[in-house]
PDB file of C-alpha atoms in Angstrom:
ATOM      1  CA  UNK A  24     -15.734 -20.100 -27.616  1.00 43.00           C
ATOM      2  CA  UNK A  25     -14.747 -16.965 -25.682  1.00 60.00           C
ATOM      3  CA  UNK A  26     -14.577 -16.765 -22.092  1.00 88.00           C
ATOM      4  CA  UNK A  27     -15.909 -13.811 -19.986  1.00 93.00           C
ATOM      5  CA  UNK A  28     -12.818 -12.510 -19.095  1.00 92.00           C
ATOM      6  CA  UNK A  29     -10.751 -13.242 -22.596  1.00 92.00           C
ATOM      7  CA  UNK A  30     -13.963 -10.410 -23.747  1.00 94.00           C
ATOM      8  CA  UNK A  31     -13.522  -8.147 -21.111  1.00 95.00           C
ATOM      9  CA  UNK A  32     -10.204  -8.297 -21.838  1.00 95.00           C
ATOM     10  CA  UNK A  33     -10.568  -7.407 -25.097  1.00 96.00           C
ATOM     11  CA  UNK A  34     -13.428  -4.483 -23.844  1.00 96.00           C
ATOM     12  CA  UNK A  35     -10.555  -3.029 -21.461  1.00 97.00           C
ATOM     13  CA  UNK A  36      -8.039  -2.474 -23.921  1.00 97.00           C
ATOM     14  CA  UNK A  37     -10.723  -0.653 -26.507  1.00 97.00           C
ATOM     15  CA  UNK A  38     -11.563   1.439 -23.570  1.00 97.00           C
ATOM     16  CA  UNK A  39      -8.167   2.302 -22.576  1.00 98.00           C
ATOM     17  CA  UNK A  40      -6.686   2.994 -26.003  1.00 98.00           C
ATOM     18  CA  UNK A  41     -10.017   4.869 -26.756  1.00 96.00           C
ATOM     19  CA  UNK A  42      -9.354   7.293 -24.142  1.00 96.00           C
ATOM     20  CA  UNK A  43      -5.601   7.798 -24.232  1.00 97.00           C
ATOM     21  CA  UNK A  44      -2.610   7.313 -21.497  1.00 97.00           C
ATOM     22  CA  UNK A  45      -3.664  10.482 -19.327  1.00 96.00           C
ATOM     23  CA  UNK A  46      -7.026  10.031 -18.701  1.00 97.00           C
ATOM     24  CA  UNK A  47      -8.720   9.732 -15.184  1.00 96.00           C
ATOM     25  CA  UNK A  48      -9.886   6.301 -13.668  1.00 97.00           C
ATOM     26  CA  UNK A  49     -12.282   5.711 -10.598  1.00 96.00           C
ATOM     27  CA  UNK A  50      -9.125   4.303  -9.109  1.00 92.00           C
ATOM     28  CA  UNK A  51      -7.377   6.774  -6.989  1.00 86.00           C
ATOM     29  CA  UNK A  52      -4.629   8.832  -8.187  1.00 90.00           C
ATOM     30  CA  UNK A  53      -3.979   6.583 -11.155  1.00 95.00           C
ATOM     31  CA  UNK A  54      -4.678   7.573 -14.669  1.00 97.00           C
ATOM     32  CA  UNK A  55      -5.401   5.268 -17.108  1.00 98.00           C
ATOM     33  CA  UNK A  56      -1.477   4.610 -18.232  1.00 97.00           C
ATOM     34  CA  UNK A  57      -1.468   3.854 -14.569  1.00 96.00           C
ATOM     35  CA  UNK A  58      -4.319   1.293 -14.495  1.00 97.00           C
ATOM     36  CA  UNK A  59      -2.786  -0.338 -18.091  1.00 97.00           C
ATOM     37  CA  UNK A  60       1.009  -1.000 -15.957  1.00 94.00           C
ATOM     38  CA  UNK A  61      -0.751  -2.434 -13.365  1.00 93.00           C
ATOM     39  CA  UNK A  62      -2.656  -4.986 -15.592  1.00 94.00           C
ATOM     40  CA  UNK A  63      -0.062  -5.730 -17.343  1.00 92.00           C
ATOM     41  CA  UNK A  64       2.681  -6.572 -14.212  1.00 88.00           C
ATOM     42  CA  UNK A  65      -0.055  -8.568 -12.187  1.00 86.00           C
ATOM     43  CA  UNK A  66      -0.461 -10.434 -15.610  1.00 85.00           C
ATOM     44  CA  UNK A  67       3.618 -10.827 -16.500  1.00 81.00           C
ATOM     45  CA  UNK A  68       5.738  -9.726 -13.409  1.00 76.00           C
ATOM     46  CA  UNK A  69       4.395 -11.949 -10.630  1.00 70.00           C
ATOM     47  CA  UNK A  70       7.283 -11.576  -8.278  1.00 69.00           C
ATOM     48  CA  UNK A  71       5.729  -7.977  -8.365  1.00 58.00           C
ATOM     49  CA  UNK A  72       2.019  -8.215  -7.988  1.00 58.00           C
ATOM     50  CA  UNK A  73       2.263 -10.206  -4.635  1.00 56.00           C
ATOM     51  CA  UNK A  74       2.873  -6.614  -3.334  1.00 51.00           C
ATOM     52  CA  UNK A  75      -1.073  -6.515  -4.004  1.00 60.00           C
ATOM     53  CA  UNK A  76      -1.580  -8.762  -1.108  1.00 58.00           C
ATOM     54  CA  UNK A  77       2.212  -8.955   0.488  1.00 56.00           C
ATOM     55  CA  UNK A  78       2.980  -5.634   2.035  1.00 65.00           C
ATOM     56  CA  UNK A  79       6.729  -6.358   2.476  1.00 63.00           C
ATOM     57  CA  UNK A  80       6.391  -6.246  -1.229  1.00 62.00           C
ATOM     58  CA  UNK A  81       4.399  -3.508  -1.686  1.00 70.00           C
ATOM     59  CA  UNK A  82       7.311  -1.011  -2.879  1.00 74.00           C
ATOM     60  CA  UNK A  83       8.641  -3.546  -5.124  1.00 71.00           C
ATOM     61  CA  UNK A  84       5.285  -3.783  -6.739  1.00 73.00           C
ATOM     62  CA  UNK A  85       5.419   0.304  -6.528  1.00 77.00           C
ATOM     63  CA  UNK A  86       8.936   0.442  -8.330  1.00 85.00           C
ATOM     64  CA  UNK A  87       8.239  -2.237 -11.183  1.00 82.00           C
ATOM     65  CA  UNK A  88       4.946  -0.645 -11.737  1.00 84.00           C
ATOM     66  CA  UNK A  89       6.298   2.646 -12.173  1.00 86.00           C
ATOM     67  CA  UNK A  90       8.975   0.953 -15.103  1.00 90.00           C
ATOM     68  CA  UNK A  91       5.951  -0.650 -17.149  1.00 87.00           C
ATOM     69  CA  UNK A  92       4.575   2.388 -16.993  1.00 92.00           C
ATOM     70  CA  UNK A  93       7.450   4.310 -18.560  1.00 94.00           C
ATOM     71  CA  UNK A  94       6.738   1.986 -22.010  1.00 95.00           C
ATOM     72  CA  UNK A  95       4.968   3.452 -24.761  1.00 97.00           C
ATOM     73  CA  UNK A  96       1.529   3.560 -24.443  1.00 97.00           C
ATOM     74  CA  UNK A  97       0.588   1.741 -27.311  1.00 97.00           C
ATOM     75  CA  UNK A  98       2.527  -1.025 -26.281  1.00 96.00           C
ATOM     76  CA  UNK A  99       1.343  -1.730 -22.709  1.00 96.00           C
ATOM     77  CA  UNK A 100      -2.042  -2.128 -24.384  1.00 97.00           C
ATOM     78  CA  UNK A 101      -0.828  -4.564 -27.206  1.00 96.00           C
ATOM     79  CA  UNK A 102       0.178  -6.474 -23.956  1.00 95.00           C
ATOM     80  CA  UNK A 103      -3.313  -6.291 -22.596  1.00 95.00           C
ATOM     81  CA  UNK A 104      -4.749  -7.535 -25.913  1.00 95.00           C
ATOM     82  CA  UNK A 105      -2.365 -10.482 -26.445  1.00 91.00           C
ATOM     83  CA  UNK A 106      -2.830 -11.770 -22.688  1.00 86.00           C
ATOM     84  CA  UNK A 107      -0.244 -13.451 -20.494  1.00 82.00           C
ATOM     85  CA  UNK A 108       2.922 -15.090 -21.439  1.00 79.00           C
ATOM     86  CA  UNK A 109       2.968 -18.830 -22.722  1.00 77.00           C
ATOM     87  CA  UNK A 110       4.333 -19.857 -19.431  1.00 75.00           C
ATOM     88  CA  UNK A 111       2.112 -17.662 -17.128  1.00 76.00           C
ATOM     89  CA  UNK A 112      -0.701 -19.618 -15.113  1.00 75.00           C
ATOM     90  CA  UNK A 113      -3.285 -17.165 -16.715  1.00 75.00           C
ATOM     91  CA  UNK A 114      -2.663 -18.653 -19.799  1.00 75.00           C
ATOM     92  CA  UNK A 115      -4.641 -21.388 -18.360  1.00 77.00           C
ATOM     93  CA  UNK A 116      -8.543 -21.075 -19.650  1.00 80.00           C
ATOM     94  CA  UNK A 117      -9.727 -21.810 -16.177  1.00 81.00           C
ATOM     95  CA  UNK A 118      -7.444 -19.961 -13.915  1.00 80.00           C
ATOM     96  CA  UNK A 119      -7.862 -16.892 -16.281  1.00 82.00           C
ATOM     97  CA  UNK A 120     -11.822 -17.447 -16.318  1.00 87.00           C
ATOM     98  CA  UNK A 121     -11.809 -17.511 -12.408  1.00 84.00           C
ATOM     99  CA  UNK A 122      -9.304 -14.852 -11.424  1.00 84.00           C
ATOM    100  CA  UNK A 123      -9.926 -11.888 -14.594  1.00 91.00           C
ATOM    101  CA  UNK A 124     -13.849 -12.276 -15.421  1.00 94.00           C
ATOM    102  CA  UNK A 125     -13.906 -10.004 -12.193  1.00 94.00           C
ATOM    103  CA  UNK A 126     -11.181  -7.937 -12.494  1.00 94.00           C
ATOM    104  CA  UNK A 127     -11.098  -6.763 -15.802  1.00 96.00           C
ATOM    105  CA  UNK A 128     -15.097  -6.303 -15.663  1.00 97.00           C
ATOM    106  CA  UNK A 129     -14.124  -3.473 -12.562  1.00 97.00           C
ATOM    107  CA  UNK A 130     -11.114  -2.084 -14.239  1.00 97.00           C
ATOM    108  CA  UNK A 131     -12.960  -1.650 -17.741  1.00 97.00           C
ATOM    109  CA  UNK A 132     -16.383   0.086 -15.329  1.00 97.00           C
ATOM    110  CA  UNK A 133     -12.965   1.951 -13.777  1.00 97.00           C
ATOM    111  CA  UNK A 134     -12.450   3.584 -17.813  1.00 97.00           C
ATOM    112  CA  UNK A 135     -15.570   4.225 -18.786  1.00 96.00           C
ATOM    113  CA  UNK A 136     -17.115   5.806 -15.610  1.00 97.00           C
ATOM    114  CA  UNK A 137     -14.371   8.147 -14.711  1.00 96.00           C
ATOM    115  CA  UNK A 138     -15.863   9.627 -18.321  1.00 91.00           C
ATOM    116  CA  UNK A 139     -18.312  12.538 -18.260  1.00 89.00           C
ATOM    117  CA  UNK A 140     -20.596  10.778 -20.290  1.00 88.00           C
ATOM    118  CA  UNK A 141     -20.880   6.982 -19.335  1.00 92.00           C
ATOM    119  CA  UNK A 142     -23.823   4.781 -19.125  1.00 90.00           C
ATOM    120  CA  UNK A 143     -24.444   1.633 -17.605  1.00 90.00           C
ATOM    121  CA  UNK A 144     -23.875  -1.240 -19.222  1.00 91.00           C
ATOM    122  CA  UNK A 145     -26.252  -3.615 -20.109  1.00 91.00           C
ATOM    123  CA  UNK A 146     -25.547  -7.024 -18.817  1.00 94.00           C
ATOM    124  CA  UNK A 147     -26.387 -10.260 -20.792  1.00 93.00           C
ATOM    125  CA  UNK A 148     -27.842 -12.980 -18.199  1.00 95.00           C
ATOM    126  CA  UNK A 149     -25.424 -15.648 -18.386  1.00 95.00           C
ATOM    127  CA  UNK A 150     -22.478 -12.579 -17.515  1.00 96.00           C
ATOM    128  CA  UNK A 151     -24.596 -11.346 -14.832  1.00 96.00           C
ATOM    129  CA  UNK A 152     -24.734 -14.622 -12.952  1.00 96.00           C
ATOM    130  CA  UNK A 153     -21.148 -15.171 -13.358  1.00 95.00           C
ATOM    131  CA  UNK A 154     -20.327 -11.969 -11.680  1.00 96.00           C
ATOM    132  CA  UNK A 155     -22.828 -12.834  -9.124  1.00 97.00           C
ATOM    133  CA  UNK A 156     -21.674 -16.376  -8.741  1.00 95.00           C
ATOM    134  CA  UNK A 157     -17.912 -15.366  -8.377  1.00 93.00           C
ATOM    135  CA  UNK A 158     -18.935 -12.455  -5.699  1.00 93.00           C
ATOM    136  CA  UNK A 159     -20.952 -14.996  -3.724  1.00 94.00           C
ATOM    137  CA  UNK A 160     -17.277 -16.342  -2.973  1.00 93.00           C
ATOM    138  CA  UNK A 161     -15.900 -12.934  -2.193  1.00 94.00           C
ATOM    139  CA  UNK A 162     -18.434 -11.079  -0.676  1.00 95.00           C
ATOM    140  CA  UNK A 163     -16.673 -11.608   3.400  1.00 95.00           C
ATOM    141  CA  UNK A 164     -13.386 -10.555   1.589  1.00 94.00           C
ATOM    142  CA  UNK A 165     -14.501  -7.505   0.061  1.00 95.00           C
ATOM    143  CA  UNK A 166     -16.729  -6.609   3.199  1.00 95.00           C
ATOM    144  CA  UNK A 167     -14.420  -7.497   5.977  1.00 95.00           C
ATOM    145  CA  UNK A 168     -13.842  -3.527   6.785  1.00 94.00           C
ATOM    146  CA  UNK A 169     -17.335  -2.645   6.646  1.00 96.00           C
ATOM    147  CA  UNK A 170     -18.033  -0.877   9.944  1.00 96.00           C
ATOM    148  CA  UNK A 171     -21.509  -2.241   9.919  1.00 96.00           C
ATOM    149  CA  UNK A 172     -23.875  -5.603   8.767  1.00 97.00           C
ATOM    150  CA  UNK A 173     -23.764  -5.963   4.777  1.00 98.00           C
ATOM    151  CA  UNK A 174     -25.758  -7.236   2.733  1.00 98.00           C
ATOM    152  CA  UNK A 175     -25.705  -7.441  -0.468  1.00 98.00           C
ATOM    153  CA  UNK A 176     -29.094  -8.324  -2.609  1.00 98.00           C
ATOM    154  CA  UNK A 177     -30.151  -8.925  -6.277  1.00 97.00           C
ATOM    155  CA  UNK A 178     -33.316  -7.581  -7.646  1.00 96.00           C
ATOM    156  CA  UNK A 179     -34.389 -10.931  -7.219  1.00 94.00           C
ATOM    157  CA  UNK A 180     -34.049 -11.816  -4.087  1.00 94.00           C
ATOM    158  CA  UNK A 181     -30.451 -13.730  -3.736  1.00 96.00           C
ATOM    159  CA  UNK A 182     -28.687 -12.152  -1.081  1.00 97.00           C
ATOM    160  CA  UNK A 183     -24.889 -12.740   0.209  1.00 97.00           C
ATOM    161  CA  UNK A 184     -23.592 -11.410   3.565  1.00 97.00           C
ATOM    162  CA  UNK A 185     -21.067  -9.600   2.981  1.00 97.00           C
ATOM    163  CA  UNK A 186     -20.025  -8.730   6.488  1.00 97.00           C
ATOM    164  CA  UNK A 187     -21.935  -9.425   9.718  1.00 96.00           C
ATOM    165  CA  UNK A 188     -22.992  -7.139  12.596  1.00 94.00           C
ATOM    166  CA  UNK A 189     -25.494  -4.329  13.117  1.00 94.00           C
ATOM    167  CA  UNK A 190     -27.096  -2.281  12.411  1.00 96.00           C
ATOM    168  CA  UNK A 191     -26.967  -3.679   8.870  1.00 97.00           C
ATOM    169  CA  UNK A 192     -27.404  -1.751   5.427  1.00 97.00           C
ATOM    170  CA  UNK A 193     -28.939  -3.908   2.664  1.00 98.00           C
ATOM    171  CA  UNK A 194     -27.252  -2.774  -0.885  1.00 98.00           C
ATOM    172  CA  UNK A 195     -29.646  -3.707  -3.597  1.00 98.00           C
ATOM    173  CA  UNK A 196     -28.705  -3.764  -7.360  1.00 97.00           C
ATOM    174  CA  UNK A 197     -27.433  -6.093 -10.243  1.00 97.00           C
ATOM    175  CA  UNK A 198     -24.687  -7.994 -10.010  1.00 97.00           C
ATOM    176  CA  UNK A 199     -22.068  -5.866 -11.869  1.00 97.00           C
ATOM    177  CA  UNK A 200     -22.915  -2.966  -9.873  1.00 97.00           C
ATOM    178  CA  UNK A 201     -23.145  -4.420  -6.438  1.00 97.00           C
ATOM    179  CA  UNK A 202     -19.416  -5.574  -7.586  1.00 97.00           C
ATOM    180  CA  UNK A 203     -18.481  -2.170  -8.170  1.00 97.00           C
ATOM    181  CA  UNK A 204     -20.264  -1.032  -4.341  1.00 97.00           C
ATOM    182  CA  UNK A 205     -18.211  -3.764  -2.675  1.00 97.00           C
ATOM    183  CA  UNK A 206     -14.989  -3.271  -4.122  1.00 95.00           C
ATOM    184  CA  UNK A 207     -14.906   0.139  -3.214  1.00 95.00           C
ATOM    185  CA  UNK A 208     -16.114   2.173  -5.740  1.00 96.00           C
ATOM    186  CA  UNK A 209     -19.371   2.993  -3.844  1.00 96.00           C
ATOM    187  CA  UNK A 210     -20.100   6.061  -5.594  1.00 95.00           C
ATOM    188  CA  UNK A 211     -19.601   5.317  -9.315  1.00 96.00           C
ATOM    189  CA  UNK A 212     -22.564   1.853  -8.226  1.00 97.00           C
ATOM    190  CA  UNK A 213     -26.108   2.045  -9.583  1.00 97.00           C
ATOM    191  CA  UNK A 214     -27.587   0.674  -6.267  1.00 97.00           C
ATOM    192  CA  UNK A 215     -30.481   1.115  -3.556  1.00 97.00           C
ATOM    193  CA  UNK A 216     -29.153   1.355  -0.087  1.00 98.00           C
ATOM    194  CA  UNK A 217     -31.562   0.723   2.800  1.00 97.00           C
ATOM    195  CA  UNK A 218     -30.993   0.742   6.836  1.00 96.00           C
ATOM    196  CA  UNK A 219     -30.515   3.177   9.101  1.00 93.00           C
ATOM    197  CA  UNK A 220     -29.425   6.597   7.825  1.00 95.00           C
ATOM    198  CA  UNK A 221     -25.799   6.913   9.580  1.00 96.00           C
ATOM    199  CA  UNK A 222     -25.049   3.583   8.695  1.00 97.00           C
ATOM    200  CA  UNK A 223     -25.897   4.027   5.116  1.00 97.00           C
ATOM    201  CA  UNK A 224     -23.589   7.108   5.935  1.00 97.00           C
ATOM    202  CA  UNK A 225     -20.394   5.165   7.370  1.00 96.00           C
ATOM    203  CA  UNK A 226     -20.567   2.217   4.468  1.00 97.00           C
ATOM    204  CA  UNK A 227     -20.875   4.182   1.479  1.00 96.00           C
ATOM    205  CA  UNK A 228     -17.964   6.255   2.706  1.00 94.00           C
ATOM    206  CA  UNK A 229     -16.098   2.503   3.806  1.00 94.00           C
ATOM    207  CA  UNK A 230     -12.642   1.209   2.662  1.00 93.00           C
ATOM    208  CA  UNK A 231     -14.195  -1.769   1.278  1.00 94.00           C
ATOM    209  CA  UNK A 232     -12.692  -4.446  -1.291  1.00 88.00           C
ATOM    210  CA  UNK A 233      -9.736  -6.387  -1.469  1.00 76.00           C
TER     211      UNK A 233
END
């Protein structure tokens, strides 16, 4: 049966061969040749990707990075396609379940709305509360920088607190898009935003995420 993430996988690397090695992402500065190296090293170099969270790493991450994403195109997203190594802990069904259902939903939602002429996605249930479920986790990571309360609420009620303090901004939306708000890409999320009117102000303009 196929996971969450071995589909999104599968999604990211359509969407990145479908619009070629130069195109823009929502992540900054990076095109989408850019946003295929980095896949690919967090996924095969792991002495590299700690730079993510290890900053005496970071320019080792920076440097490796830049070499993947020297190789041919084409290839870089044959490597996305075929997923991790034999010996790489992602090749583990649960490891990869838990630590790419999330990040290759955002990087594919990085593709398509950088495009012109994206449109939201339409979320089957049981995907929706498996993005929800893995953000409940998350949610004080990816809001620790908020400069204000956060909360984050689904249509239906379920709410995680993202960051406490006031005044506090309630983000309302599905699960994939509040995702997208908390990670940072505040701008390309389909969300409601209530509380008062600078702090709506200071969090939609926030470093938030990882």
């Amino acid at each position: 049966m196929s996971t969450h993430a071995k589909r999104e996988r599968l999604l990211l690397a359509d969407l990145l061969e479908a619009a070629g090695p130069e195109a823009p992402t929502l992540c900054h500065g990076w095109t989408t040749r850019d946003l295929a190296a980095h896949v690919v090293v967090r996924e095969r170099r792991p002495d590299a990707a700690a730079g993510v969270l290890l900053s005496p790493l970071k320019n080792r991450l920076d440097r490796v990075q830049s070499e993947f994403a020297e190789k041919p195109y084409e290839e870089l997203i044959q490597l996305i396609r075929t997923g991790p190594p034999r010996m790489s802990p992602f090749g583990l069904k649960q490891l990869d379940e838990a630590a790419n259902t999330v990040e290759f939903y955002i990087h594919a939602e990085d593709v398509r709305r950088a495009q012109p002429d994206w449109s939201q996605r339409d979320l089957d249930p049981v995907f929706a509360d498996a993005l929800w479920s893995r953000m409940e986790k998350a949610a004080r990571l990816m809001g620790r920088k908020a400069p204000v309360g956060l909360v984050l609420r689904r249509p239906d009620g379920q709410t995680a607190v993202a960051h406490k303090g006031t005044p506090v901004v309630t983000v309302t939306g599905e699960p994939g898009e509040l995702l997208l708000f908390a990670s940072g890409r505040q701008d390309a999320a389909r969300v409601e935003l209530e509380g008062d009117k600078e702090a709506v102000t200071r969090v939609s303009t926030a470093e938030l995420g990882m």
